[in-house]
Amino acid sequence: MANVTVIGAQWGDEGKGKIVDWLASRADAVVRFQGGHNAGHTLVVGDQVYKLSLLPSGIVRGTLSIIGNGVVLDPWALKAEIAKLEGQGVAISTENFAIADNCPLILPIHRELDGLRESAAGTGKIGTTGRGIGPAYEDKVGRRAIRVCDLAHLDSLEPQLDRLCAHHDALRAGFGQPPVDRADLLDALREIAPFVLQFAEPVWRRLNNVRKAGARILFEGAQGVLLDVDHGTYPFVTSSNTVSGTAASGSGLGPSATGFVLGIVKAYTTRVGSGPFPTELEDETGQRLGERGHEFGTVTGRKRRCGWFDAVLVRQSCAISGVTGIALTKLDVLDGFDTVKICTGYRLRGKVLDYFPSHAADQASVEPIYEEFEGWKGTTAGARSWADLPAQAIKYIQRVQELIETPVALVSTSPEREDTILVRDPFVD
């Protein structure tokens, strides 16, 4: 049996929550390996709707759920999310939940700095969620982060606070803000420490033991490949690597553990916040996609920008992340369109490109080249086999997998967990 790594192959919001939930019911452990509580996953289980930002999706099924060292952890957001889920009847304990003890913390000063920067950026805004993710990752690579394990040694934290505050006080002064109140910060950490520490452990050991026992591990990515800090639409990206390779470094397991890489791909394209979007539709069609797809961010509530499927971007994402197969989601949103389009290439200053260029100015200037398809009048909503799909919908799926050079492993036809067409089982590679 193979392990499975799930990533978004667009700009996030591809419907990873449902797919991860579907897979988590068959996994023995689920691991978040990057990002923070800027990731939004919505799970529909029966008549219950669960909205997760930080906790791995397996938690609602009682599956062992782990926050890996590649995540940046806001302990106060964690406590609030756990309380909300427990209020919905989800049992969370040290038996089914663990946090890497070398996981960096998101502090109140990170949230403040995030907001100050965005407010001052003017037309240069990145469009962050304002939750302190970027500043926390900066402190991690700057070797001044406070980590989960430090919560057990707060009485000897002064040298780390000196490094941290020397950096942040200078930044805050530039924004006309007072220095970090170290006493308040320490008090806040002392208050939250017992709650976090009950779940803290060297999770790499636990995961390695799970792996040696032959159990199935599901690695859950956040955001999407096009938001990767190296390979995404820089600078309009997140602050971590979102590609599948991060599952190894962000969990404490080696690259050989990542197994089947499942790329989640929406049947059209959406994006939240600023940045280039070649197939964006700022017309009635784009509005129709947004309304039918309920395209509002789980975390921010922001309206998502919508456009036709971009095969160039998805092919690039699949190549960069070594995607084994895709899960095509929200196919039902395209039901009833007279015609549907797929972007197959770009024109840039008279030249045809089959890839998305790296420079922001070029990314903003490309013009999509479309293939147009006859739509379908029948419904795909709730389909659970190929026989349930209209012929034109099948043709659309087949053309998608040809253009992205990656086979379809799953097709999702509604938010309901069981409304899934299984083509290839990721757990049986």
XYZ file of C-alpha atoms in Angstrom:
429
model
C 0.000 0.000 0.000
C 1.285 3.465 -0.902
C 1.339 6.660 1.100
C -0.371 9.623 -0.556
C 0.658 13.283 -0.780
C -2.144 15.714 -1.601
C -1.349 19.128 -3.045
C -3.304 21.859 -4.796
C -2.195 22.231 -8.422
C -3.597 25.740 -8.960
C -3.786 28.797 -6.660
C -5.397 26.921 -3.786
C -9.140 26.543 -3.107
C -9.285 23.508 -5.416
C -11.437 21.446 -3.054
C -8.647 19.667 -1.161
C -10.771 19.410 1.983
C -13.279 16.954 0.557
C -10.628 14.834 -1.160
C -8.417 14.703 1.923
C -11.438 13.783 4.027
C -12.307 11.020 1.553
C -8.751 9.673 1.703
C -8.364 10.227 5.459
C -11.119 7.722 6.162
C -8.745 5.098 4.706
C -5.475 6.446 6.150
C -3.840 5.680 9.488
C -2.257 9.119 9.878
C -2.729 12.558 8.276
C 0.097 15.118 8.325
C 0.050 18.850 7.614
C 3.551 19.708 6.363
C 3.572 23.438 5.487
C 1.630 26.687 5.777
C -0.303 27.948 8.746
C -3.869 28.895 9.598
C -4.096 30.766 6.294
C -5.214 27.477 4.728
C -8.968 26.910 4.569
C -10.519 23.457 4.158
C -14.263 22.850 4.240
C -15.452 19.317 4.989
C -19.052 18.145 4.572
C -19.789 14.995 6.573
C -23.464 14.110 6.496
C -25.314 17.217 7.638
C -22.247 18.628 9.436
C -19.974 21.243 7.891
C -16.490 21.585 9.368
C -14.265 24.546 8.503
C -10.597 23.906 9.250
C -7.677 26.293 8.959
C -4.853 24.621 10.857
C -5.852 21.150 11.996
C -5.306 18.268 9.552
C -8.536 17.175 7.889
C -8.297 13.668 9.338
C -9.151 14.965 12.791
C -12.919 14.931 12.150
C -12.685 11.190 11.426
C -10.631 10.433 14.533
C -7.603 9.600 12.369
C -4.180 10.316 13.904
C -3.547 13.925 12.836
C -0.153 15.595 13.010
C 1.097 19.144 12.531
C 4.607 18.805 11.130
C 7.656 20.991 11.643
C 7.124 22.702 8.266
C 3.994 24.426 9.576
C 4.064 27.759 11.420
C 1.729 27.450 14.396
C -0.441 30.158 15.952
C -1.151 28.575 19.355
C -4.104 30.852 20.082
C -5.713 30.070 16.722
C -5.113 26.377 17.415
C -6.864 26.561 20.770
C -9.845 28.364 19.249
C -10.128 25.878 16.364
C -9.969 22.888 18.709
C -12.655 24.437 20.923
C -14.896 25.008 17.891
C -14.505 21.422 16.664
C -15.078 19.991 20.127
C -18.279 22.032 20.171
C -19.285 20.123 17.035
C -18.647 16.809 18.758
C -15.114 16.085 17.493
C -12.934 14.384 20.130
C -9.341 15.683 20.158
C -6.701 14.258 22.484
C -3.070 13.206 22.595
C -4.207 9.874 21.188
C -5.252 11.338 17.848
C -3.412 14.669 17.641
C 0.251 15.717 17.897
C 2.364 18.791 17.130
C 6.029 18.735 16.136
C 8.017 20.141 19.039
C 10.349 21.916 16.576
C 7.454 23.758 14.932
C 7.908 27.598 14.871
C 5.276 29.763 16.545
C 3.286 32.643 15.075
C 3.273 35.383 17.708
C 1.074 38.490 18.099
C 3.994 40.591 16.838
C 3.927 38.639 13.568
C 0.262 39.441 13.001
C 0.904 43.104 13.800
C 3.847 43.301 11.397
C 1.853 41.591 8.641
C -0.892 44.200 8.954
C 1.500 47.142 9.129
C 3.284 46.055 5.959
C 0.134 45.504 3.932
C -1.329 48.838 5.047
C 1.830 50.658 3.988
C 2.323 48.804 0.701
C -0.186 50.762 -1.377
C -0.324 49.380 -4.922
C 2.390 46.870 -3.976
C 0.094 44.837 -1.708
C 0.591 41.091 -1.901
C -2.882 40.272 -0.606
C -1.892 38.289 2.485
C -4.435 36.985 4.967
C -2.860 39.226 7.624
C -2.337 36.288 9.979
C 1.404 36.611 10.465
C 2.423 33.662 8.313
C 5.123 35.455 6.297
C 6.811 37.214 9.243
C 6.862 33.922 11.194
C 8.627 32.129 8.331
C 11.081 35.044 8.082
C 11.981 34.614 11.733
C 12.382 30.877 11.207
C 14.965 31.273 8.443
C 16.492 34.232 10.309
C 17.148 31.856 13.251
C 15.277 33.961 15.762
C 11.976 32.005 15.944
C 10.402 30.808 19.165
C 9.412 27.180 18.696
C 6.976 24.852 20.430
C 9.775 23.228 22.445
C 10.743 26.674 23.820
C 7.417 26.849 25.636
C 8.834 24.337 28.131
C 11.838 26.615 28.797
C 10.352 30.091 29.085
C 12.539 30.990 32.069
C 15.617 30.768 29.846
C 14.126 32.526 26.811
C 15.932 35.862 27.238
C 18.725 35.281 24.650
C 16.141 34.319 22.007
C 13.969 37.289 22.903
C 17.022 39.543 22.506
C 17.514 38.326 18.927
C 13.814 38.463 18.136
C 13.203 41.926 19.556
C 16.362 43.443 18.067
C 14.883 42.642 14.657
C 11.249 43.499 15.344
C 11.895 46.674 17.317
C 13.785 48.162 14.373
C 10.961 47.255 11.991
C 8.311 48.603 14.331
C 10.185 51.875 14.741
C 10.088 52.284 10.971
C 6.289 52.088 11.123
C 6.142 54.503 14.072
C 5.243 51.743 16.527
C 6.603 51.202 20.065
C 9.058 48.371 20.832
C 7.811 44.858 21.562
C 6.368 44.586 25.065
C 8.460 41.631 26.174
C 6.626 41.204 29.488
C 3.248 40.981 27.743
C 4.633 38.530 25.193
C 6.074 36.291 27.906
C 2.836 36.403 29.888
C 0.872 35.368 26.816
C 3.278 32.494 26.136
C 3.147 31.298 29.751
C -0.647 31.227 29.590
C -0.871 29.241 26.353
C 2.135 26.944 26.962
C 0.391 24.154 28.947
C -2.295 23.800 26.290
C 0.204 23.443 23.433
C 2.772 21.330 25.258
C 0.297 18.538 26.006
C 0.340 17.733 22.270
C 4.050 18.389 21.601
C 6.457 15.611 20.718
C 9.203 14.728 18.201
C 6.623 13.665 15.617
C 9.262 12.388 13.205
C 9.713 9.441 15.594
C 6.008 8.717 15.736
C 5.673 8.959 11.963
C 8.647 6.705 11.368
C 7.142 4.111 13.693
C 3.803 4.379 11.865
C 5.623 3.893 8.568
C 7.618 0.895 9.821
C 4.365 -0.705 10.910
C 3.187 -0.558 7.279
C 0.411 1.952 7.964
C -0.913 4.416 5.387
C 0.193 8.034 5.767
C -1.609 10.899 4.070
C 0.393 14.140 3.639
C -1.897 17.155 3.420
C -0.657 20.259 1.640
C -2.087 23.757 1.981
C -2.578 26.483 -0.642
C -1.470 25.475 -4.164
C 1.645 25.003 -6.304
C 1.093 28.365 -8.029
C 1.527 29.994 -4.602
C 4.850 28.249 -3.934
C 7.509 30.757 -2.849
C 9.921 29.407 -5.499
C 7.690 28.159 -8.290
C 4.583 30.321 -7.945
C 3.558 33.709 -9.328
C 6.165 35.581 -7.287
C 5.805 37.924 -5.409
C 2.095 37.107 -5.178
C 2.773 33.842 -3.363
C 2.678 32.357 0.106
C 5.777 32.195 2.328
C 6.455 28.462 2.134
C 7.092 25.769 -0.430
C 3.777 24.190 -1.373
C 5.149 21.565 -3.797
C 5.035 17.863 -2.960
C 8.731 17.665 -2.054
C 8.022 19.706 1.068
C 6.133 16.750 2.533
C 9.513 15.160 3.311
C 11.234 18.136 4.929
C 8.086 19.401 6.635
C 7.249 16.141 8.372
C 10.561 14.498 9.250
C 10.149 11.608 6.832
C 12.397 11.137 3.815
C 11.410 11.718 0.169
C 10.718 8.028 -0.383
C 7.762 8.257 2.007
C 5.703 10.680 -0.065
C 4.245 7.965 -2.289
C 1.447 8.744 -4.769
C 1.265 12.502 -5.427
C -2.345 13.522 -5.976
C -2.819 16.981 -7.451
C -6.196 18.568 -6.754
C -7.423 20.480 -9.806
C -10.619 22.505 -10.144
C -12.451 22.112 -13.478
C -12.066 25.867 -13.946
C -9.671 28.356 -12.337
C -9.963 30.648 -9.311
C -7.658 32.943 -7.415
C -7.961 35.006 -4.208
C -6.094 38.277 -3.817
C -3.669 40.045 -6.105
C -1.484 38.670 -8.882
C -1.612 37.582 -12.530
C -4.502 35.456 -13.790
C -4.409 34.886 -17.584
C -7.877 33.305 -17.972
C -9.751 35.579 -15.541
C -13.297 36.448 -16.665
C -14.510 39.831 -15.492
C -17.915 39.393 -17.111
C -21.202 37.554 -16.612
C -19.520 34.189 -17.249
C -16.977 34.797 -14.485
C -19.761 35.901 -12.173
C -21.775 32.782 -13.022
C -18.808 30.526 -12.220
C -18.338 32.288 -8.881
C -22.009 32.085 -7.927
C -22.429 28.438 -8.936
C -19.153 27.438 -7.291
C -19.794 29.458 -4.109
C -16.378 31.006 -4.578
C -15.615 32.738 -1.307
C -12.484 32.062 0.748
C -12.915 29.728 3.737
C -10.424 31.730 5.810
C -10.918 35.304 4.590
C -14.407 35.287 3.123
C -13.000 37.186 0.160
C -14.653 36.715 -3.216
C -12.516 34.587 -5.538
C -11.643 35.675 -9.043
C -12.874 33.133 -11.617
C -11.862 32.066 -15.122
C -11.640 29.190 -17.582
C -9.414 26.162 -17.002
C -5.743 26.914 -17.688
C -4.050 23.733 -18.890
C -0.677 25.457 -19.233
C -0.530 26.346 -15.544
C -1.745 22.942 -14.374
C 0.671 21.072 -16.662
C 3.499 23.156 -15.199
C 2.326 22.497 -11.624
C 2.093 18.753 -12.249
C 5.597 18.653 -13.701
C 7.132 20.694 -10.871
C 5.478 18.597 -8.172
C 5.823 15.186 -9.802
C 2.067 14.641 -9.743
C 1.086 10.995 -10.278
C -2.592 11.677 -10.935
C -5.138 14.451 -10.454
C -8.457 14.731 -8.666
C -10.708 16.899 -10.825
C -13.170 18.823 -8.642
C -16.258 21.005 -9.119
C -17.048 19.588 -12.544
C -20.741 20.191 -11.787
C -20.167 23.976 -11.787
C -19.743 23.763 -15.582
C -23.127 22.065 -16.060
C -25.409 23.979 -18.422
C -22.841 26.165 -20.176
C -23.389 26.329 -23.947
C -19.637 26.371 -24.485
C -16.630 25.864 -22.228
C -13.043 26.841 -22.914
C -9.579 25.564 -22.006
C -6.425 27.655 -22.243
C -3.818 25.675 -24.213
C -1.055 28.277 -24.579
C -0.168 31.975 -24.362
C 0.823 34.765 -26.680
C 3.469 37.132 -25.373
C 4.583 39.973 -27.648
C 3.912 37.906 -30.761
C 5.493 34.695 -29.450
C 3.530 31.564 -28.511
C 4.475 30.028 -25.147
C 3.610 26.609 -23.746
C 4.716 27.583 -20.223
C 4.078 30.397 -17.746
C 7.032 32.821 -17.646
C 8.773 33.711 -14.370
C 8.832 37.512 -14.530
C 5.804 39.316 -13.099
C 5.593 41.739 -16.043
C 5.519 38.856 -18.534
C 2.980 36.988 -16.429
C 0.706 40.023 -16.456
C 1.069 40.455 -20.242
C 0.379 36.960 -21.573
C -2.814 36.457 -23.581
C -4.536 33.056 -23.371
C -5.036 30.866 -26.434
C -8.271 28.906 -26.095
C -9.793 25.684 -27.326
C -13.583 25.868 -27.279
C -15.838 22.908 -26.481
C -19.527 22.249 -26.729
C -21.019 22.259 -23.253
C -23.406 19.692 -21.796
C -27.034 20.040 -20.785
C -27.192 17.062 -18.480
C -26.017 17.203 -14.897
C -22.797 15.821 -13.471
C -23.784 16.658 -9.873
C -23.703 13.571 -7.682
C -22.278 11.289 -10.366
C -20.439 8.253 -9.005
C -19.493 6.466 -12.237
C -18.552 7.341 -15.814
C -21.966 6.088 -16.912
C -23.577 8.899 -14.891
C -21.743 11.625 -16.847
C -22.913 13.324 -20.054
C -20.779 12.395 -23.086
C -19.504 15.972 -23.518
C -18.388 16.093 -19.887
C -16.353 12.927 -20.442
C -14.783 14.494 -23.542
C -13.875 17.547 -21.472
C -12.184 15.396 -18.805
C -10.291 13.424 -21.430
C -9.033 16.609 -23.083
C -7.930 18.026 -19.720
C -5.766 15.013 -18.941
C -4.273 15.072 -22.448
C -3.322 18.739 -22.162
C -1.857 18.543 -18.653
C -0.044 15.281 -19.493
C -1.253 13.715 -16.244
C -4.013 11.112 -15.807
C -7.207 11.681 -13.866
C -7.366 9.526 -10.735
C -10.572 10.906 -9.197
C -13.481 13.086 -10.279
C -15.449 14.959 -7.620
C -19.009 15.885 -8.566
C -20.318 17.601 -5.415
C -19.136 18.570 -1.915
C -20.544 15.269 -0.596
C -17.828 12.777 0.260
C -19.344 9.837 -1.623
C -20.015 11.778 -4.834
C -16.669 10.728 -6.271
C -15.698 8.738 -9.351
C -12.648 6.620 -8.579
C -10.487 5.953 -11.629
C -7.252 5.002 -9.877
C -6.860 4.347 -6.154
C -3.996 6.505 -4.831
C -3.479 4.153 -1.869
C -2.840 1.243 -4.226
C -0.116 2.723 -6.407
